[in-house]
Amino acid sequence: MITGILLALLAGSLVSLQTIFNSKVNERTGSWSTTTMVLFTGFIASFLISLLVEGTNTFSFQDMKPWYWLSGAIGVGVVFCLVQGMKLLGPTYAISIVLTSQLSFALLFDSMGWLGLEQIPFSWNQLLGVLVIVGGIILFKFGGLNKDTSDSSDKSPRSTPSQ
């Protein structure tokens, strides 16, 4: 269990790191070019590591449901939406929404037993946990703002009302 927790923590840090890198690449090129570059370099890295670790078993796909092959196409949507979300919302706000969405859909898929997952009974505590996270995001985004305070990232000169 400890190994699983450590791997999940590592995955979370890598997603955040990758999202920042993707955002920086997107500053120099378009979103589709960024998505292509990210997925292509990911393909090369995972292919080479797979050959080193699994050898010829890399190409063993028997008993796989055909729709699971769509995973790579789903990855296109993930990278593109993350890049756009970060551009429009900033990294922390975008990632917190992404993680909440991910947790919400994981709860739905687990509870329903969809896509070949073992069905895990729904509990109101699980829903409450997701709602607490949503409340935290709302507090994070809007909790420190008032009429006299502007967003510190706004570097544009203030306009004065015309008389």
PDB file of N, CA and C in Angstrom, residues 29-72:
ATOM      1  N   THR A  29       4.728  27.876 -29.471  1.00  0.00           N
ATOM      2  CA  THR A  29       4.089  27.250 -30.626  1.00  0.00           C
ATOM      3  C   THR A  29       2.600  27.104 -30.328  1.00  0.00           C
ATOM      4  N   GLY A  30       1.832  26.559 -31.229  1.00  0.00           N
ATOM      5  CA  GLY A  30       0.397  26.407 -31.032  1.00  0.00           C
ATOM      6  C   GLY A  30       0.048  25.210 -30.159  1.00  0.00           C
ATOM      7  N   SER A  31      -1.205  25.152 -29.771  1.00  0.00           N
ATOM      8  CA  SER A  31      -1.671  24.069 -28.893  1.00  0.00           C
ATOM      9  C   SER A  31      -1.586  22.705 -29.570  1.00  0.00           C
ATOM     10  N   TRP A  32      -1.883  22.650 -30.852  1.00  0.00           N
ATOM     11  CA  TRP A  32      -1.821  21.361 -31.539  1.00  0.00           C
ATOM     12  C   TRP A  32      -0.381  20.912 -31.729  1.00  0.00           C
ATOM     13  N   SER A  33       0.523  21.844 -31.988  1.00  0.00           N
ATOM     14  CA  SER A  33       1.941  21.490 -32.089  1.00  0.00           C
ATOM     15  C   SER A  33       2.454  20.990 -30.744  1.00  0.00           C
ATOM     16  N   THR A  34       2.030  21.655 -29.680  1.00  0.00           N
ATOM     17  CA  THR A  34       2.415  21.227 -28.331  1.00  0.00           C
ATOM     18  C   THR A  34       1.909  19.818 -28.059  1.00  0.00           C
ATOM     19  N   THR A  35       0.646  19.573 -28.367  1.00  0.00           N
ATOM     20  CA  THR A  35       0.055  18.258 -28.139  1.00  0.00           C
ATOM     21  C   THR A  35       0.798  17.191 -28.932  1.00  0.00           C
ATOM     22  N   THR A  36       1.114  17.487 -30.178  1.00  0.00           N
ATOM     23  CA  THR A  36       1.840  16.540 -31.023  1.00  0.00           C
ATOM     24  C   THR A  36       3.213  16.235 -30.442  1.00  0.00           C
ATOM     25  N   MET A  37       3.936  17.295 -30.050  1.00  0.00           N
ATOM     26  CA  MET A  37       5.278  17.104 -29.505  1.00  0.00           C
ATOM     27  C   MET A  37       5.238  16.295 -28.210  1.00  0.00           C
ATOM     28  N   VAL A  38       4.314  16.624 -27.327  1.00  0.00           N
ATOM     29  CA  VAL A  38       4.210  15.933 -26.038  1.00  0.00           C
ATOM     30  C   VAL A  38       3.905  14.455 -26.246  1.00  0.00           C
ATOM     31  N   LEU A  39       2.929  14.154 -27.074  1.00  0.00           N
ATOM     32  CA  LEU A  39       2.550  12.759 -27.273  1.00  0.00           C
ATOM     33  C   LEU A  39       3.611  11.990 -28.071  1.00  0.00           C
ATOM     34  N   PHE A  40       4.286  12.660 -29.017  1.00  0.00           N
ATOM     35  CA  PHE A  40       5.336  11.985 -29.784  1.00  0.00           C
ATOM     36  C   PHE A  40       6.529  11.646 -28.889  1.00  0.00           C
ATOM     37  N   THR A  41       6.977  12.605 -28.089  1.00  0.00           N
ATOM     38  CA  THR A  41       8.114  12.313 -27.208  1.00  0.00           C
ATOM     39  C   THR A  41       7.711  11.292 -26.144  1.00  0.00           C
ATOM     40  N   GLY A  42       6.459  11.331 -25.707  1.00  0.00           N
ATOM     41  CA  GLY A  42       5.969  10.312 -24.776  1.00  0.00           C
ATOM     42  C   GLY A  42       5.951   8.936 -25.415  1.00  0.00           C
ATOM     43  N   PHE A  43       5.559   8.872 -26.691  1.00  0.00           N
ATOM     44  CA  PHE A  43       5.564   7.604 -27.415  1.00  0.00           C
ATOM     45  C   PHE A  43       6.974   7.037 -27.495  1.00  0.00           C
ATOM     46  N   ILE A  44       7.919   7.867 -27.888  1.00  0.00           N
ATOM     47  CA  ILE A  44       9.305   7.403 -28.035  1.00  0.00           C
ATOM     48  C   ILE A  44       9.836   6.900 -26.689  1.00  0.00           C
ATOM     49  N   ALA A  45       9.631   7.699 -25.635  1.00  0.00           N
ATOM     50  CA  ALA A  45      10.139   7.317 -24.308  1.00  0.00           C
ATOM     51  C   ALA A  45       9.491   6.022 -23.820  1.00  0.00           C
ATOM     52  N   SER A  46       8.160   5.930 -23.911  1.00  0.00           N
ATOM     53  CA  SER A  46       7.490   4.728 -23.401  1.00  0.00           C
ATOM     54  C   SER A  46       7.814   3.500 -24.247  1.00  0.00           C
ATOM     55  N   PHE A  47       7.973   3.680 -25.559  1.00  0.00           N
ATOM     56  CA  PHE A  47       8.319   2.561 -26.433  1.00  0.00           C
ATOM     57  C   PHE A  47       9.699   2.011 -26.082  1.00  0.00           C
ATOM     58  N   LEU A  48      10.668   2.891 -25.916  1.00  0.00           N
ATOM     59  CA  LEU A  48      12.027   2.444 -25.598  1.00  0.00           C
ATOM     60  C   LEU A  48      12.094   1.791 -24.215  1.00  0.00           C
ATOM     61  N   ILE A  49      11.436   2.386 -23.237  1.00  0.00           N
ATOM     62  CA  ILE A  49      11.426   1.799 -21.888  1.00  0.00           C
ATOM     63  C   ILE A  49      10.712   0.454 -21.906  1.00  0.00           C
ATOM     64  N   SER A  50       9.623   0.365 -22.658  1.00  0.00           N
ATOM     65  CA  SER A  50       8.886  -0.895 -22.761  1.00  0.00           C
ATOM     66  C   SER A  50       9.754  -1.991 -23.364  1.00  0.00           C
ATOM     67  N   LEU A  51      10.507  -1.654 -24.400  1.00  0.00           N
ATOM     68  CA  LEU A  51      11.402  -2.645 -24.998  1.00  0.00           C
ATOM     69  C   LEU A  51      12.470  -3.100 -24.010  1.00  0.00           C
ATOM     70  N   LEU A  52      12.986  -2.175 -23.210  1.00  0.00           N
ATOM     71  CA  LEU A  52      14.011  -2.525 -22.216  1.00  0.00           C
ATOM     72  C   LEU A  52      13.439  -3.386 -21.091  1.00  0.00           C
ATOM     73  N   VAL A  53      12.246  -3.050 -20.634  1.00  0.00           N
ATOM     74  CA  VAL A  53      11.669  -3.726 -19.470  1.00  0.00           C
ATOM     75  C   VAL A  53      10.916  -5.001 -19.859  1.00  0.00           C
ATOM     76  N   GLU A  54      10.112  -4.931 -20.928  1.00  0.00           N
ATOM     77  CA  GLU A  54       9.248  -6.052 -21.279  1.00  0.00           C
ATOM     78  C   GLU A  54       9.738  -6.869 -22.464  1.00  0.00           C
ATOM     79  N   GLY A  55      10.692  -6.335 -23.193  1.00  0.00           N
ATOM     80  CA  GLY A  55      11.213  -7.061 -24.351  1.00  0.00           C
ATOM     81  C   GLY A  55      10.144  -7.289 -25.403  1.00  0.00           C
ATOM     82  N   THR A  56      10.075  -8.511 -25.915  1.00  0.00           N
ATOM     83  CA  THR A  56       9.103  -8.810 -26.974  1.00  0.00           C
ATOM     84  C   THR A  56       7.671  -8.853 -26.465  1.00  0.00           C
ATOM     85  N   ASN A  57       7.468  -8.914 -25.149  1.00  0.00           N
ATOM     86  CA  ASN A  57       6.105  -8.869 -24.606  1.00  0.00           C
ATOM     87  C   ASN A  57       5.452  -7.506 -24.800  1.00  0.00           C
ATOM     88  N   THR A  58       6.231  -6.524 -25.239  1.00  0.00           N
ATOM     89  CA  THR A  58       5.691  -5.203 -25.550  1.00  0.00           C
ATOM     90  C   THR A  58       4.560  -5.306 -26.559  1.00  0.00           C
ATOM     91  N   PHE A  59       4.636  -6.271 -27.444  1.00  0.00           N
ATOM     92  CA  PHE A  59       3.663  -6.373 -28.522  1.00  0.00           C
ATOM     93  C   PHE A  59       2.602  -7.438 -28.275  1.00  0.00           C
ATOM     94  N   SER A  60       2.405  -7.824 -27.034  1.00  0.00           N
ATOM     95  CA  SER A  60       1.423  -8.852 -26.691  1.00  0.00           C
ATOM     96  C   SER A  60       0.110  -8.176 -26.292  1.00  0.00           C
ATOM     97  N   PHE A  61      -0.862  -8.208 -27.216  1.00  0.00           N
ATOM     98  CA  PHE A  61      -2.132  -7.506 -27.000  1.00  0.00           C
ATOM     99  C   PHE A  61      -3.346  -8.432 -26.969  1.00  0.00           C
ATOM    100  N   GLN A  62      -3.155  -9.716 -26.776  1.00  0.00           N
ATOM    101  CA  GLN A  62      -4.296 -10.625 -26.817  1.00  0.00           C
ATOM    102  C   GLN A  62      -5.277 -10.324 -25.681  1.00  0.00           C
ATOM    103  N   ASP A  63      -6.523 -10.633 -25.940  1.00  0.00           N
ATOM    104  CA  ASP A  63      -7.627 -10.477 -24.983  1.00  0.00           C
ATOM    105  C   ASP A  63      -7.844  -9.025 -24.553  1.00  0.00           C
ATOM    106  N   MET A  64      -7.494  -8.082 -25.409  1.00  0.00           N
ATOM    107  CA  MET A  64      -7.741  -6.681 -25.102  1.00  0.00           C
ATOM    108  C   MET A  64      -9.018  -6.225 -25.810  1.00  0.00           C
ATOM    109  N   LYS A  65      -9.868  -5.540 -25.086  1.00  0.00           N
ATOM    110  CA  LYS A  65     -11.092  -5.030 -25.687  1.00  0.00           C
ATOM    111  C   LYS A  65     -10.717  -3.940 -26.700  1.00  0.00           C
ATOM    112  N   PRO A  66     -11.356  -3.938 -27.866  1.00  0.00           N
ATOM    113  CA  PRO A  66     -10.970  -3.010 -28.938  1.00  0.00           C
ATOM    114  C   PRO A  66     -11.042  -1.532 -28.542  1.00  0.00           C
ATOM    115  N   TRP A  67     -12.005  -1.159 -27.718  1.00  0.00           N
ATOM    116  CA  TRP A  67     -12.148   0.264 -27.380  1.00  0.00           C
ATOM    117  C   TRP A  67     -11.018   0.778 -26.491  1.00  0.00           C
ATOM    118  N   TYR A  68     -10.266  -0.106 -25.864  1.00  0.00           N
ATOM    119  CA  TYR A  68      -9.129   0.349 -25.063  1.00  0.00           C
ATOM    120  C   TYR A  68      -8.020   0.944 -25.924  1.00  0.00           C
ATOM    121  N   TRP A  69      -8.064   0.646 -27.219  1.00  0.00           N
ATOM    122  CA  TRP A  69      -7.083   1.216 -28.131  1.00  0.00           C
ATOM    123  C   TRP A  69      -7.290   2.726 -28.296  1.00  0.00           C
ATOM    124  N   LEU A  70      -8.423   3.235 -27.863  1.00  0.00           N
ATOM    125  CA  LEU A  70      -8.712   4.668 -27.972  1.00  0.00           C
ATOM    126  C   LEU A  70      -7.983   5.501 -26.920  1.00  0.00           C
ATOM    127  N   SER A  71      -7.281   4.861 -26.030  1.00  0.00           N
ATOM    128  CA  SER A  71      -6.599   5.564 -24.947  1.00  0.00           C
ATOM    129  C   SER A  71      -5.679   6.670 -25.448  1.00  0.00           C
ATOM    130  N   GLY A  72      -4.938   6.404 -26.503  1.00  0.00           N
ATOM    131  CA  GLY A  72      -4.040   7.418 -27.058  1.00  0.00           C
ATOM    132  C   GLY A  72      -4.804   8.615 -27.597  1.00  0.00           C
TER     133      GLY A  72
END
